[in-house]
């Protein structure tokens, strides 16, 4: 049984009408969820099948609902294809042509056994054909002005003759739906850029599982590694799993992805504050394990940095840690205190030091954004931080600098309080994830130190870090 809906077909709404812009935004969000999450989409969304149903109780004509008619051409796609489309969209937005070709192969447009030479050919063709379309805006008509006709013909010829392309039927119908969506958007926005418009929605879906078909899956984890980690060994296969991953976590990539997910709010344009950054991180449940792991890594590095700066400062004043075992001759075969410390809290590496420096720079910028005082420069903020900690002998310690920022300290207390007492699900889940990883880190360090057995290391880590505070509160 069908219901009668009163409304105006979108093809009858003038391009200057605000209702068309509102409808375009609703269509974008609906299609992104259909393609990336539900793996099920409407393949005939032309302007006659889309009605704008006005809200008769509102005085604003742009207040209304979008009604999609004629569901006779609905298409199911495999969930892995939905994940592949999400990956492709994000890689197109970043102009990562190597990953774009890999995504096209995974979606079945090119064979799995494509030779390295043809992969290189495909990357070049994609860059020259798709690049102008993404950069110029205005759809195919707008991109045409950026092409050199002779080069375009050569590239199209190479794509059809050299590359063994195939067109899966469901992807053909998807392409039709996307073209219809773009046609609608071009009426409202003549310079419309499809990929840039769907990017914030795609980024939010990538970061937040929200009980979707791919949430917390191996595919989603792989995608997030691809987006948040920089590959340093030149190997295109960045993701190896949590323990074998060779890339380095990029704070700047995380900030960019979070800024994109919030509609372009980055540290350079409509900047985030520390409050907003941490709130976005807590909501990014699909990335929770990765964020928790990197939070632990940073916290671990900061603590080790503080420990060794303290050791070095005391050494400069003539107080040294013993370099020989505590019971000579070494009857118990124990390492010296300095050797024990080096095993339990190794000195931070140069790479870790660079990460801490960049983190403090970002936090200082976010602190200024939150204070609303743009007159305070980064150097002034740093000097103020140092003046606040001059009573402490280790004013150069990154941990001290971070905790001296009022916005950071306030937010850490707020998240901890919400996790323990407020029963805020996202905060509790993040703190619990960090706590679990900390237990594993402590156990591994103790076992590797040789001071205790593996079983004893496990017992100590559990005794020190359990019970979890909010579990006791919840039981009461």
mmCIF file of C-alpha atoms in Angstrom, residues 98-269:
data_model
loop_
_atom_site.group_PDB
_atom_site.id
_atom_site.type_symbol
_atom_site.label_atom_id
_atom_site.label_comp_id
_atom_site.label_asym_id
_atom_site.label_seq_id
_atom_site.Cartn_x
_atom_site.Cartn_y
_atom_site.Cartn_z
ATOM 1 C CA UNK A 98 48.212 4.885 -6.027
ATOM 2 C CA UNK A 99 45.453 4.038 -3.543
ATOM 3 C CA UNK A 100 42.767 5.000 -6.064
ATOM 4 C CA UNK A 101 44.071 2.358 -8.491
ATOM 5 C CA UNK A 102 44.184 -0.213 -5.676
ATOM 6 C CA UNK A 103 40.578 0.652 -4.768
ATOM 7 C CA UNK A 104 39.454 0.341 -8.393
ATOM 8 C CA UNK A 105 41.061 -3.105 -8.527
ATOM 9 C CA UNK A 106 39.317 -4.138 -5.295
ATOM 10 C CA UNK A 107 35.970 -2.992 -6.730
ATOM 11 C CA UNK A 108 36.435 -5.160 -9.817
ATOM 12 C CA UNK A 109 37.044 -2.481 -12.464
ATOM 13 C CA UNK A 110 40.553 -3.834 -13.058
ATOM 14 C CA UNK A 111 41.908 -7.384 -12.542
ATOM 15 C CA UNK A 112 43.761 -8.399 -9.381
ATOM 16 C CA UNK A 113 46.809 -9.544 -11.326
ATOM 17 C CA UNK A 114 47.398 -6.200 -13.054
ATOM 18 C CA UNK A 115 51.123 -5.806 -13.792
ATOM 19 C CA UNK A 116 53.178 -3.010 -12.145
ATOM 20 C CA UNK A 117 53.580 -1.363 -15.548
ATOM 21 C CA UNK A 118 49.824 -1.237 -16.141
ATOM 22 C CA UNK A 119 49.256 -0.022 -12.582
ATOM 23 C CA UNK A 120 51.602 2.871 -13.295
ATOM 24 C CA UNK A 121 49.745 3.525 -16.566
ATOM 25 C CA UNK A 122 46.417 3.487 -14.697
ATOM 26 C CA UNK A 123 47.708 5.962 -12.086
ATOM 27 C CA UNK A 124 48.770 8.399 -14.791
ATOM 28 C CA UNK A 125 45.475 8.105 -16.664
ATOM 29 C CA UNK A 126 43.468 8.562 -13.458
ATOM 30 C CA UNK A 127 45.474 11.640 -12.514
ATOM 31 C CA UNK A 128 45.064 13.244 -15.948
ATOM 32 C CA UNK A 129 41.402 12.371 -16.521
ATOM 33 C CA UNK A 130 39.917 12.454 -13.005
ATOM 34 C CA UNK A 131 42.219 15.139 -11.541
ATOM 35 C CA UNK A 132 40.799 18.094 -13.531
ATOM 36 C CA UNK A 133 37.256 16.866 -12.859
ATOM 37 C CA UNK A 134 37.965 16.966 -9.101
ATOM 38 C CA UNK A 135 39.892 20.246 -9.107
ATOM 39 C CA UNK A 136 37.883 22.515 -11.390
ATOM 40 C CA UNK A 137 34.308 21.796 -10.325
ATOM 41 C CA UNK A 138 31.195 22.279 -12.404
ATOM 42 C CA UNK A 139 30.906 18.630 -13.411
ATOM 43 C CA UNK A 140 32.059 17.320 -16.774
ATOM 44 C CA UNK A 141 31.332 20.641 -18.510
ATOM 45 C CA UNK A 142 33.509 22.532 -16.063
ATOM 46 C CA UNK A 143 36.336 20.001 -16.262
ATOM 47 C CA UNK A 144 36.330 20.105 -20.072
ATOM 48 C CA UNK A 145 37.964 23.528 -20.003
ATOM 49 C CA UNK A 146 40.940 22.076 -18.101
ATOM 50 C CA UNK A 147 41.651 19.266 -20.549
ATOM 51 C CA UNK A 148 43.995 19.341 -23.497
ATOM 52 C CA UNK A 149 41.957 17.660 -26.224
ATOM 53 C CA UNK A 150 44.851 15.719 -27.774
ATOM 54 C CA UNK A 151 46.021 14.436 -24.394
ATOM 55 C CA UNK A 152 42.471 13.585 -23.374
ATOM 56 C CA UNK A 153 41.921 11.489 -26.503
ATOM 57 C CA UNK A 154 45.207 9.659 -25.887
ATOM 58 C CA UNK A 155 44.293 8.935 -22.270
ATOM 59 C CA UNK A 156 40.773 7.739 -23.116
ATOM 60 C CA UNK A 157 42.202 5.550 -25.860
ATOM 61 C CA UNK A 158 44.795 4.079 -23.453
ATOM 62 C CA UNK A 159 42.108 3.462 -20.824
ATOM 63 C CA UNK A 160 39.954 1.534 -23.265
ATOM 64 C CA UNK A 161 42.642 -0.316 -25.232
ATOM 65 C CA UNK A 162 45.582 -0.867 -22.861
ATOM 66 C CA UNK A 163 43.787 -1.414 -19.551
ATOM 67 C CA UNK A 164 41.679 -4.587 -19.184
ATOM 68 C CA UNK A 165 38.742 -2.750 -17.638
ATOM 69 C CA UNK A 166 35.403 -4.296 -16.742
ATOM 70 C CA UNK A 167 32.160 -2.714 -15.535
ATOM 71 C CA UNK A 168 30.279 -4.670 -12.835
ATOM 72 C CA UNK A 169 26.506 -4.190 -13.327
ATOM 73 C CA UNK A 170 25.897 -2.822 -9.826
ATOM 74 C CA UNK A 171 28.655 -0.241 -10.323
ATOM 75 C CA UNK A 172 27.090 0.890 -13.604
ATOM 76 C CA UNK A 173 23.814 1.544 -11.783
ATOM 77 C CA UNK A 174 25.726 3.306 -9.012
ATOM 78 C CA UNK A 175 27.427 5.534 -11.574
ATOM 79 C CA UNK A 176 24.017 6.398 -12.977
ATOM 80 C CA UNK A 177 22.757 7.344 -9.502
ATOM 81 C CA UNK A 178 25.835 9.483 -8.815
ATOM 82 C CA UNK A 179 25.449 11.311 -12.152
ATOM 83 C CA UNK A 180 21.827 12.069 -11.297
ATOM 84 C CA UNK A 181 22.862 13.333 -7.866
ATOM 85 C CA UNK A 182 25.535 15.530 -9.394
ATOM 86 C CA UNK A 183 23.074 16.897 -11.970
ATOM 87 C CA UNK A 184 20.740 17.941 -9.163
ATOM 88 C CA UNK A 185 23.597 19.585 -7.264
ATOM 89 C CA UNK A 186 24.842 21.460 -10.345
ATOM 90 C CA UNK A 187 21.489 23.188 -10.658
ATOM 91 C CA UNK A 188 21.885 24.532 -7.119
ATOM 92 C CA UNK A 189 25.658 25.102 -7.280
ATOM 93 C CA UNK A 190 27.120 25.668 -10.783
ATOM 94 C CA UNK A 191 30.699 25.123 -9.493
ATOM 95 C CA UNK A 192 29.755 21.999 -7.550
ATOM 96 C CA UNK A 193 32.519 19.487 -6.730
ATOM 97 C CA UNK A 194 31.022 16.114 -5.981
ATOM 98 C CA UNK A 195 33.896 14.473 -4.105
ATOM 99 C CA UNK A 196 34.629 17.537 -1.975
ATOM 100 C CA UNK A 197 30.948 17.776 -1.038
ATOM 101 C CA UNK A 198 30.600 14.168 0.119
ATOM 102 C CA UNK A 199 33.992 14.162 1.872
ATOM 103 C CA UNK A 200 32.770 15.380 5.316
ATOM 104 C CA UNK A 201 30.032 12.737 5.341
ATOM 105 C CA UNK A 202 32.481 10.024 4.258
ATOM 106 C CA UNK A 203 34.959 11.105 6.946
ATOM 107 C CA UNK A 204 32.286 10.945 9.664
ATOM 108 C CA UNK A 205 31.262 7.474 8.528
ATOM 109 C CA UNK A 206 34.913 6.345 8.531
ATOM 110 C CA UNK A 207 35.439 7.582 12.084
ATOM 111 C CA UNK A 208 32.154 6.504 13.634
ATOM 112 C CA UNK A 209 30.862 2.969 13.416
ATOM 113 C CA UNK A 210 27.307 3.759 14.668
ATOM 114 C CA UNK A 211 26.340 0.073 14.398
ATOM 115 C CA UNK A 212 26.890 0.112 10.648
ATOM 116 C CA UNK A 213 27.766 -2.951 8.589
ATOM 117 C CA UNK A 214 31.494 -2.237 8.684
ATOM 118 C CA UNK A 215 31.913 -0.814 12.176
ATOM 119 C CA UNK A 216 34.976 -2.105 14.023
ATOM 120 C CA UNK A 217 35.682 -4.537 11.199
ATOM 121 C CA UNK A 218 39.072 -5.468 9.818
ATOM 122 C CA UNK A 219 38.245 -3.464 6.698
ATOM 123 C CA UNK A 220 37.454 -0.325 8.689
ATOM 124 C CA UNK A 221 40.616 -0.700 10.768
ATOM 125 C CA UNK A 222 42.638 -1.100 7.596
ATOM 126 C CA UNK A 223 41.071 2.046 6.143
ATOM 127 C CA UNK A 224 41.826 4.084 9.259
ATOM 128 C CA UNK A 225 45.427 2.900 9.295
ATOM 129 C CA UNK A 226 45.658 3.964 5.672
ATOM 130 C CA UNK A 227 44.257 7.417 6.494
ATOM 131 C CA UNK A 228 46.081 8.106 9.764
ATOM 132 C CA UNK A 229 49.504 6.512 9.324
ATOM 133 C CA UNK A 230 52.319 7.557 7.048
ATOM 134 C CA UNK A 231 54.122 4.763 5.237
ATOM 135 C CA UNK A 232 57.854 5.194 5.759
ATOM 136 C CA UNK A 233 59.324 2.180 3.986
ATOM 137 C CA UNK A 234 58.069 2.909 0.484
ATOM 138 C CA UNK A 235 55.903 -0.201 0.498
ATOM 139 C CA UNK A 236 52.396 0.434 -0.799
ATOM 140 C CA UNK A 237 50.992 -2.102 1.648
ATOM 141 C CA UNK A 238 50.801 0.173 4.707
ATOM 142 C CA UNK A 239 48.503 -1.911 6.877
ATOM 143 C CA UNK A 240 50.019 -4.963 8.519
ATOM 144 C CA UNK A 241 47.856 -5.229 11.622
ATOM 145 C CA UNK A 242 48.400 -3.578 14.963
ATOM 146 C CA UNK A 243 51.678 -5.233 15.886
ATOM 147 C CA UNK A 244 53.407 -5.270 12.523
ATOM 148 C CA UNK A 245 52.372 -1.909 11.134
ATOM 149 C CA UNK A 246 55.406 -0.136 9.705
ATOM 150 C CA UNK A 247 53.905 3.315 9.189
ATOM 151 C CA UNK A 248 54.122 6.220 11.628
ATOM 152 C CA UNK A 249 51.047 7.802 13.190
ATOM 153 C CA UNK A 250 50.434 11.283 11.777
ATOM 154 C CA UNK A 251 48.882 13.829 14.122
ATOM 155 C CA UNK A 252 48.357 16.191 11.199
ATOM 156 C CA UNK A 253 46.416 13.527 9.278
ATOM 157 C CA UNK A 254 44.200 12.944 12.309
ATOM 158 C CA UNK A 255 43.509 16.668 12.669
ATOM 159 C CA UNK A 256 42.713 16.940 8.982
ATOM 160 C CA UNK A 257 40.329 13.968 9.101
ATOM 161 C CA UNK A 258 38.569 15.285 12.214
ATOM 162 C CA UNK A 259 38.336 18.749 10.685
ATOM 163 C CA UNK A 260 36.895 17.278 7.500
ATOM 164 C CA UNK A 261 34.351 15.229 9.441
ATOM 165 C CA UNK A 262 33.102 18.395 11.131
ATOM 166 C CA UNK A 263 32.632 20.133 7.802
ATOM 167 C CA UNK A 264 36.046 21.722 7.326
ATOM 168 C CA UNK A 265 36.774 22.885 10.862
ATOM 169 C CA UNK A 266 40.555 22.553 11.005
ATOM 170 C CA UNK A 267 43.378 24.382 12.739
ATOM 171 C CA UNK A 268 43.726 26.597 9.697
ATOM 172 C CA UNK A 269 40.098 27.494 8.962
#
